[in-house]
GROMACS .gro file of N, CA and C in nm:
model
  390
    1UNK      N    1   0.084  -0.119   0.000
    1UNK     CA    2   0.000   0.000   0.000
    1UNK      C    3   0.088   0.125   0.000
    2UNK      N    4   0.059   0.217  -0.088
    2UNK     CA    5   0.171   0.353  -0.124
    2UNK      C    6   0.118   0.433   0.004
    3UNK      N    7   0.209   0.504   0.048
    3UNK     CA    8   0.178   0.621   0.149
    3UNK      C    9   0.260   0.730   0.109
    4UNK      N   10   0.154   0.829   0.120
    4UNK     CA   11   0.207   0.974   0.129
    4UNK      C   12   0.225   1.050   0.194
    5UNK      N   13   0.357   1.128   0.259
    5UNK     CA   14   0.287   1.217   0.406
    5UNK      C   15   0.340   1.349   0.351
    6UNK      N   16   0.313   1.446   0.327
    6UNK     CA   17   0.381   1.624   0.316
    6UNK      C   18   0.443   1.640   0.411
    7UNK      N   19   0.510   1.793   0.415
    7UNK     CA   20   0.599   1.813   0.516
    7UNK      C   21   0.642   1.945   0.465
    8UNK      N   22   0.661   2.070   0.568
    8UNK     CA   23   0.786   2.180   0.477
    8UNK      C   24   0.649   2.272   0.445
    9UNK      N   25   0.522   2.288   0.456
    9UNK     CA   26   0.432   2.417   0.467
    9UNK      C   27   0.445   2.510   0.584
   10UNK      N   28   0.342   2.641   0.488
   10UNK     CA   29   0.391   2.718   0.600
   10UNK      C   30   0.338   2.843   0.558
   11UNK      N   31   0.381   2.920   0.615
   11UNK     CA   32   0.333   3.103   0.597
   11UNK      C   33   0.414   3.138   0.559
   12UNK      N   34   0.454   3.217   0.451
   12UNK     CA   35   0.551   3.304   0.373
   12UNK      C   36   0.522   3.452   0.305
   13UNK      N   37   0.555   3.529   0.337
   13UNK     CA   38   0.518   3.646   0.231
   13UNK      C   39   0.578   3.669   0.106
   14UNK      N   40   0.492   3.722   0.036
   14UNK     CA   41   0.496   3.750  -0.131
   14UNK      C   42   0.634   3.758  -0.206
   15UNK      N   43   0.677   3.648  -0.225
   15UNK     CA   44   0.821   3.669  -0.306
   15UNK      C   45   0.891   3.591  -0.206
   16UNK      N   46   0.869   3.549  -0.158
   16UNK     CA   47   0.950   3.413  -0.047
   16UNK      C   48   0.932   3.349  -0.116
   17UNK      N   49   0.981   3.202  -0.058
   17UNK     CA   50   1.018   3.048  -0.073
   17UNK      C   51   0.986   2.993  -0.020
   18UNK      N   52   0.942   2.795  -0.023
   18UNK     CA   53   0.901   2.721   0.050
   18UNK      C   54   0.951   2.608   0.009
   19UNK      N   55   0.999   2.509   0.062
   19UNK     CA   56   1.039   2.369   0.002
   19UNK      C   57   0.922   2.218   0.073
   20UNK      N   58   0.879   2.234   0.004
   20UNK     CA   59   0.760   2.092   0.009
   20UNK      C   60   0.817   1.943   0.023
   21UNK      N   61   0.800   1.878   0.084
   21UNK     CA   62   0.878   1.726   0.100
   21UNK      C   63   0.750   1.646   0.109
   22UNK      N   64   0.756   1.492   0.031
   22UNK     CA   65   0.682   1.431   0.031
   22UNK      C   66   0.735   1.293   0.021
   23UNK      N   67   0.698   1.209   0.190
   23UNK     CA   68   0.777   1.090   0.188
   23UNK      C   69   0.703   0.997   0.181
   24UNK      N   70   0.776   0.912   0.071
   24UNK     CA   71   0.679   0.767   0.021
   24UNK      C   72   0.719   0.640   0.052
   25UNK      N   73   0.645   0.570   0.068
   25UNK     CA   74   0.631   0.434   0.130
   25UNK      C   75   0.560   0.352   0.063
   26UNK      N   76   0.589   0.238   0.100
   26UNK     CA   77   0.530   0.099   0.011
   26UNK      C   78   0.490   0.102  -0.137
   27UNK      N   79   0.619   0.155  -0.179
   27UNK     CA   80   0.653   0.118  -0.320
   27UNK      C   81   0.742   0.053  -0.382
   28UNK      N   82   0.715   0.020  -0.510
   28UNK     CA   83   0.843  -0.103  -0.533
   28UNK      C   84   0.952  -0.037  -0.551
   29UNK      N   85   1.085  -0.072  -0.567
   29UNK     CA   86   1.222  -0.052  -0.633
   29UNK      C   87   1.200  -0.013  -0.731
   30UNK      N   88   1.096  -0.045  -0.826
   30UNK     CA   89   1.147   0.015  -1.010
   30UNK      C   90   1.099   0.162  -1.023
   31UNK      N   91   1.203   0.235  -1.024
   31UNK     CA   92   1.132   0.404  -1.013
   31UNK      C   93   1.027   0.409  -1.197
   32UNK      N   94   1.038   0.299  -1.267
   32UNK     CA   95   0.974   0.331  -1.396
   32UNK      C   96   0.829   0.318  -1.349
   33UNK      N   97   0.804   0.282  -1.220
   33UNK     CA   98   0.658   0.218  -1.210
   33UNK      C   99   0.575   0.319  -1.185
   34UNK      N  100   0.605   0.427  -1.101
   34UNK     CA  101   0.514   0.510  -1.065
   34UNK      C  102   0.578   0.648  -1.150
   35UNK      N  103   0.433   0.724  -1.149
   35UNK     CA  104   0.488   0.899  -1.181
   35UNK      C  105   0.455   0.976  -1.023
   36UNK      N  106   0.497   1.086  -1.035
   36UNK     CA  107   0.458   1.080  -0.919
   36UNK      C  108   0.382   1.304  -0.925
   37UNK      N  109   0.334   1.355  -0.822
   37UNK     CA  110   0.347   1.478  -0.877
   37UNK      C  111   0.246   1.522  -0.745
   38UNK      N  112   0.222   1.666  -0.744
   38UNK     CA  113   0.177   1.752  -0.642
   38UNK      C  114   0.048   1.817  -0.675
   39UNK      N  115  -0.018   1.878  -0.638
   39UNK     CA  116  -0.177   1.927  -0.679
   39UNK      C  117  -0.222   2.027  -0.568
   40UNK      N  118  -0.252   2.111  -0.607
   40UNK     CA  119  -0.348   2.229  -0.458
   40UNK      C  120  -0.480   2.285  -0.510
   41UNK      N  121  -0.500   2.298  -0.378
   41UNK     CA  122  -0.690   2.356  -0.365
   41UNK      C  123  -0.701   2.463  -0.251
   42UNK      N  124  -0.739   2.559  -0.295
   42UNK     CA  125  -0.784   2.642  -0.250
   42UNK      C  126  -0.915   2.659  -0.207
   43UNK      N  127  -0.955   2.720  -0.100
   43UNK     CA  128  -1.094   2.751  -0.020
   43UNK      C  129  -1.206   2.799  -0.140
   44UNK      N  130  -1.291   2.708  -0.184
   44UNK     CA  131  -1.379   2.736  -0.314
   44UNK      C  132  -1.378   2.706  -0.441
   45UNK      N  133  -1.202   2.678  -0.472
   45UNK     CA  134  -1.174   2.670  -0.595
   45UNK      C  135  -1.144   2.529  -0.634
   46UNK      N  136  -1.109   2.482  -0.750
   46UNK     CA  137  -1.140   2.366  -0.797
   46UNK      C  138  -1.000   2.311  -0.762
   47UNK      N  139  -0.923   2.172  -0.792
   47UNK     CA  140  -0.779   2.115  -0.777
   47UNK      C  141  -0.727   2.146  -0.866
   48UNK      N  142  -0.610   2.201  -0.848
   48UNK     CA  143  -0.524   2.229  -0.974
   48UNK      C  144  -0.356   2.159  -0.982
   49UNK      N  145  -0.373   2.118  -1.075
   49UNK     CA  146  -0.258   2.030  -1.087
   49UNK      C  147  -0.107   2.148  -1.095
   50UNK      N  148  -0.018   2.100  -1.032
   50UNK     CA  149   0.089   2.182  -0.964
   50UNK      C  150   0.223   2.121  -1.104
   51UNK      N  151   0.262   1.999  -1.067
   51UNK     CA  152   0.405   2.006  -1.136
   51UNK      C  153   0.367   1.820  -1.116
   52UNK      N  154   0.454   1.752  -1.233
   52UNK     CA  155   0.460   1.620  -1.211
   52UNK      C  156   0.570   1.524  -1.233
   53UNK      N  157   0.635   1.437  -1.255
   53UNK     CA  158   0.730   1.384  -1.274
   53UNK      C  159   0.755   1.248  -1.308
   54UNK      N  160   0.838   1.158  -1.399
   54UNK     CA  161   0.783   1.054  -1.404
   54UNK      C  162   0.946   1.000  -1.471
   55UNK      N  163   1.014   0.925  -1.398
   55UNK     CA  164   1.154   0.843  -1.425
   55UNK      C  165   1.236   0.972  -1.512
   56UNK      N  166   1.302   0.961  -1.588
   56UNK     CA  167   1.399   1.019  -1.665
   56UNK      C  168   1.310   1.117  -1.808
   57UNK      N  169   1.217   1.158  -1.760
   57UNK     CA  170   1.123   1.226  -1.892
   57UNK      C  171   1.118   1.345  -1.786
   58UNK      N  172   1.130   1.500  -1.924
   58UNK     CA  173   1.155   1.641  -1.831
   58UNK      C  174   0.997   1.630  -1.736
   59UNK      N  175   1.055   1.715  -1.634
   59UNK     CA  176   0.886   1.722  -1.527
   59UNK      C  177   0.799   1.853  -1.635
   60UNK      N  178   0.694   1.821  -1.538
   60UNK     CA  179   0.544   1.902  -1.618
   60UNK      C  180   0.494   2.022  -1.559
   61UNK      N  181   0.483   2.077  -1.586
   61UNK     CA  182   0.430   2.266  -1.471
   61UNK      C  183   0.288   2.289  -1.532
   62UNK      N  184   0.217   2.281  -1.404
   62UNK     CA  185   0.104   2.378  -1.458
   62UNK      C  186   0.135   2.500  -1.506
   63UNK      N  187   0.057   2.631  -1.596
   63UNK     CA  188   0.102   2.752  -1.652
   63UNK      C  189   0.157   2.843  -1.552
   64UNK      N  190   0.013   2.841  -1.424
   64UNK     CA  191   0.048   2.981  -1.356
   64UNK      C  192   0.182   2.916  -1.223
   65UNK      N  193   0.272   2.835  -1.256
   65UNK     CA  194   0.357   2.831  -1.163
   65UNK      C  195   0.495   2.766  -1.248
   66UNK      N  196   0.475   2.790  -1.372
   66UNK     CA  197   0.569   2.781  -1.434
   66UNK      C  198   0.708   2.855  -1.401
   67UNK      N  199   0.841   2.826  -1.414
   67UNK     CA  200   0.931   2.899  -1.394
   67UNK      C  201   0.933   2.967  -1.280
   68UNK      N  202   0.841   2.930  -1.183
   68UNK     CA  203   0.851   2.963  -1.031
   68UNK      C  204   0.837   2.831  -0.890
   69UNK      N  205   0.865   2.741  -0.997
   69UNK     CA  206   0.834   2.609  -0.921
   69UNK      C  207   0.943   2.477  -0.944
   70UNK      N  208   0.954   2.422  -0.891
   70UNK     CA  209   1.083   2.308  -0.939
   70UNK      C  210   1.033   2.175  -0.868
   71UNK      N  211   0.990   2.063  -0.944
   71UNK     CA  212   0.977   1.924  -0.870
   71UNK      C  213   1.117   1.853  -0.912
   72UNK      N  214   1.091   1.770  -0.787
   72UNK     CA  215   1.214   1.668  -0.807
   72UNK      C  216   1.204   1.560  -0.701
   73UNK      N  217   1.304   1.396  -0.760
   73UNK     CA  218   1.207   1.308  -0.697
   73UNK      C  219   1.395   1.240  -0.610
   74UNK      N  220   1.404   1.224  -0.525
   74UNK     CA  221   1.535   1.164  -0.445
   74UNK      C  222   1.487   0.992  -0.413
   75UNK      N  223   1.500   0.932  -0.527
   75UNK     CA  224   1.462   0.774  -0.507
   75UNK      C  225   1.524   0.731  -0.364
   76UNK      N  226   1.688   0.729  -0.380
   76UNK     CA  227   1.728   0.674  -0.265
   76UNK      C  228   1.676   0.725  -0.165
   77UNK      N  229   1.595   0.835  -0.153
   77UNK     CA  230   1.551   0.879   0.012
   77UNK      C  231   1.383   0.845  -0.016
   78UNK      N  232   1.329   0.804  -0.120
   78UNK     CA  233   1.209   0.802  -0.162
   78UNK      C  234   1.143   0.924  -0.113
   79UNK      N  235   1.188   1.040  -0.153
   79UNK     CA  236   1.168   1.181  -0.113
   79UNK      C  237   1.100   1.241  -0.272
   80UNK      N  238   1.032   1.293  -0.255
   80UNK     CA  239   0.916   1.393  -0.366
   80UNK      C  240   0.933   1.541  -0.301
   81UNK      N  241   1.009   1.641  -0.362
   81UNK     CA  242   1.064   1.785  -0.362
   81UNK      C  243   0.962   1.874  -0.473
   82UNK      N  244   0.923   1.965  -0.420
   82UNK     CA  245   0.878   2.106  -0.465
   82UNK      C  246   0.901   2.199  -0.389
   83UNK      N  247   1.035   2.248  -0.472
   83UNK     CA  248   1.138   2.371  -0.438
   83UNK      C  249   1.043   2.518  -0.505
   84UNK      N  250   0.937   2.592  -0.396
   84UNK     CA  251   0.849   2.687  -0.455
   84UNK      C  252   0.917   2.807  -0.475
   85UNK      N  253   0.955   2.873  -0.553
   85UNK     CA  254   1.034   3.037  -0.543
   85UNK      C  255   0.898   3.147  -0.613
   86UNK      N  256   0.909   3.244  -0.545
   86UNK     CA  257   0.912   3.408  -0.609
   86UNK      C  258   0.697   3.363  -0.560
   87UNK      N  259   0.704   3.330  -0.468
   87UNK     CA  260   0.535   3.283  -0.379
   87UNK      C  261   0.479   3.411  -0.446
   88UNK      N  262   0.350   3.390  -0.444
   88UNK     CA  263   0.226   3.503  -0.460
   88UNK      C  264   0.117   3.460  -0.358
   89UNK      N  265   0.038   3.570  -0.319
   89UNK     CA  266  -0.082   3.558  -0.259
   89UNK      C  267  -0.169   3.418  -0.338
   90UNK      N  268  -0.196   3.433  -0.429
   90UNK     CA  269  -0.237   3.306  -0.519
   90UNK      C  270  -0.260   3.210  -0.537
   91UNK      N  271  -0.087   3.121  -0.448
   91UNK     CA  272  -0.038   3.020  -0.448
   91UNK      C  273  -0.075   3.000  -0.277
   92UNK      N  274  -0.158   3.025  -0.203
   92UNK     CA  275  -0.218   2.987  -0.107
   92UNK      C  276  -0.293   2.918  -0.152
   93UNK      N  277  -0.305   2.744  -0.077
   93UNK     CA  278  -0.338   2.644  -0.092
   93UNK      C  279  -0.330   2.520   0.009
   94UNK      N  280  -0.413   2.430  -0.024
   94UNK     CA  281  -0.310   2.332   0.021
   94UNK      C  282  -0.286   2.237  -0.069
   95UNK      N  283  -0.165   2.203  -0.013
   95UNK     CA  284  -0.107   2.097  -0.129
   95UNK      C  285  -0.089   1.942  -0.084
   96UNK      N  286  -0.100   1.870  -0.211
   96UNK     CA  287  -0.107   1.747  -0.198
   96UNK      C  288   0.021   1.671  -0.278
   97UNK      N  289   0.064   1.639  -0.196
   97UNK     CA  290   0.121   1.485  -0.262
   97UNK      C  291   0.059   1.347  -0.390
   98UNK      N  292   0.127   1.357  -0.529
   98UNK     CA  293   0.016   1.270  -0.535
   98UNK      C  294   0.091   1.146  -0.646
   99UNK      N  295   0.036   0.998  -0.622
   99UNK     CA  296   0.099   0.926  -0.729
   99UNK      C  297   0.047   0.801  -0.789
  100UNK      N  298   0.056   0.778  -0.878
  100UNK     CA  299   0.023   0.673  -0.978
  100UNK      C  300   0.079   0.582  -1.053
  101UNK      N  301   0.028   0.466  -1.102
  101UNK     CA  302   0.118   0.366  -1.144
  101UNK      C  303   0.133   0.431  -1.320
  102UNK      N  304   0.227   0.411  -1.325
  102UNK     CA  305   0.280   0.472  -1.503
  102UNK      C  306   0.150   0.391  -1.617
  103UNK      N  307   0.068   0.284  -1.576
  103UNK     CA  308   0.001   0.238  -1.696
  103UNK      C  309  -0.105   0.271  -1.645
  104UNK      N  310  -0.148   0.387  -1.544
  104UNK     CA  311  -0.259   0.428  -1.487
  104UNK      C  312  -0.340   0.525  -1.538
  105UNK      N  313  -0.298   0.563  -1.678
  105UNK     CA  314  -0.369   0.654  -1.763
  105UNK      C  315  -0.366   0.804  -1.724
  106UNK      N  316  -0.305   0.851  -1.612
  106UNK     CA  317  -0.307   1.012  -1.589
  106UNK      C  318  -0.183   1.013  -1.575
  107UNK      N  319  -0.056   0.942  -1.567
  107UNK     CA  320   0.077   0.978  -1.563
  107UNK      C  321   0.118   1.075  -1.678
  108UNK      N  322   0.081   1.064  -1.788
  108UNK     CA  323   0.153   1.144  -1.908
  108UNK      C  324   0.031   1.236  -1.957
  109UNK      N  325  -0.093   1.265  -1.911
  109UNK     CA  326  -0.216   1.328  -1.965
  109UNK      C  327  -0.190   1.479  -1.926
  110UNK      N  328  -0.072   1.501  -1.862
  110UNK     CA  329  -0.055   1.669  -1.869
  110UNK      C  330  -0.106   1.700  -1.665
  111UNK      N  331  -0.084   1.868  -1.638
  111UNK     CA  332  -0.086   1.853  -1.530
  111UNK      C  333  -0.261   1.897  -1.471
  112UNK      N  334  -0.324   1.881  -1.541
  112UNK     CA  335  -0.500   1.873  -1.530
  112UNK      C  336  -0.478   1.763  -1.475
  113UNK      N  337  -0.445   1.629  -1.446
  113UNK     CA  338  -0.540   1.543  -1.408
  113UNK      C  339  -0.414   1.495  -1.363
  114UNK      N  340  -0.335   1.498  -1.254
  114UNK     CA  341  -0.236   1.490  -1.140
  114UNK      C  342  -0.339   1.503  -1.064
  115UNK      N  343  -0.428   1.602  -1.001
  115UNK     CA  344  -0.551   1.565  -0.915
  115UNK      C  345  -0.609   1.418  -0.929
  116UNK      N  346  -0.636   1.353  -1.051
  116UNK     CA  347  -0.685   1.227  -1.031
  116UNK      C  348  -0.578   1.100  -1.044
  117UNK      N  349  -0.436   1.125  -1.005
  117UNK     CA  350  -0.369   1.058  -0.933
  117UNK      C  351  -0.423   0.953  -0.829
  118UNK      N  352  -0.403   0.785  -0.834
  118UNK     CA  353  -0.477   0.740  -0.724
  118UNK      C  354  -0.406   0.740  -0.602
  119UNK      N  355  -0.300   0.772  -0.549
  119UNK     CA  356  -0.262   0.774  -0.419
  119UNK      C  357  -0.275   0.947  -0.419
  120UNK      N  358  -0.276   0.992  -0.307
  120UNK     CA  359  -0.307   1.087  -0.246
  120UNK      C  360  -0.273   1.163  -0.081
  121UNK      N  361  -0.182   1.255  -0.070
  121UNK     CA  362  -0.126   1.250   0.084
  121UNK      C  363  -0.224   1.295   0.131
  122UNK      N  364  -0.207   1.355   0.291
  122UNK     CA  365  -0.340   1.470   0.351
  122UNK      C  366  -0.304   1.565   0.357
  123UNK      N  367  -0.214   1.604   0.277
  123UNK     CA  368  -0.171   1.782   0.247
  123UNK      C  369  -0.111   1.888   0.297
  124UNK      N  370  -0.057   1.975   0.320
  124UNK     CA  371  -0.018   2.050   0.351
  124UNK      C  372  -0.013   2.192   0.338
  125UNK      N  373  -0.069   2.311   0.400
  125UNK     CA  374  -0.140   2.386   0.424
  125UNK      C  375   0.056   2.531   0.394
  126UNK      N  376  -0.049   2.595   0.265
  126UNK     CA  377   0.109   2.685   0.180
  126UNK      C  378  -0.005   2.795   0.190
  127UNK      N  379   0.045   2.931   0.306
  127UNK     CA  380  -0.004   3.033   0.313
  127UNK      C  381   0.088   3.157   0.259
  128UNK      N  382   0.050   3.216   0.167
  128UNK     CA  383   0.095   3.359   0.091
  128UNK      C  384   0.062   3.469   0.161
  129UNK      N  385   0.128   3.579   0.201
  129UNK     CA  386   0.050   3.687   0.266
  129UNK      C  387   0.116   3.808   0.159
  130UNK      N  388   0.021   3.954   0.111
  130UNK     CA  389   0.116   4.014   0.020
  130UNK      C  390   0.163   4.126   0.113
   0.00000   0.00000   0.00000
């Protein structure tokens, strides 16, 4: 059974930084098996797929956090990284951890549907103040 836990939220003001950690469990050895990737929701608003990642293929950015966001995956620590720079009010959320098996049909469908990732952490709470 995969587990997800977050880690590394927090309160930051406008043009700060945050580094997101997401530690995984009960997965196999073959990093080709899973993709793996992050997602946030805001109070009202719908899930929006964040950034994703998947073995040796470049990672995926949603638009509005393009070039202000960096995923990355540390197998040997089975660690999932989103290094956040240059924050906005905006990017208040919370965020999720999220991952899937590579023949699971949302690994390569773009970062819309990283929300329907079937594993899922319980998130972690990324406050912007401007």
């Amino acid at each position: 059974q995969v587990q997800l836990k977050e880690s590394g939220g927090g309160s930051v003001q406008a043009g700060g930084s945050l580094r997101l950690t997401c530690t995984v469990s009960g997965v196999t050895n073959d990093e080709q098996y899973y993709c793996m990737g992050w997602f946030r929701q805001a109070p009202g608003k719908e899930r929006e797929g964040v950034a994703s990642i998947y073995y040796l293929d470049p990672p995926t950015y949603g638009d509005s956090v393009k070039g202000r966001f960096n995923i990355s995956q540390d197998n040997a620590k089975n660690l999932l990284v989103l290094e956040m720079n240059s924050l906005k009010p905006e990017d208040t959320a919370m965020y999720y951890c999220a991952a899937d098996t590579s023949s699971g049909g949302y690994c390569f469908a773009g970062p819309d549907h990283i929300p329907s990732f079937y594993y899922i952490g319980q998130g972690t709470q990324v406050t912007v103040s401007s």
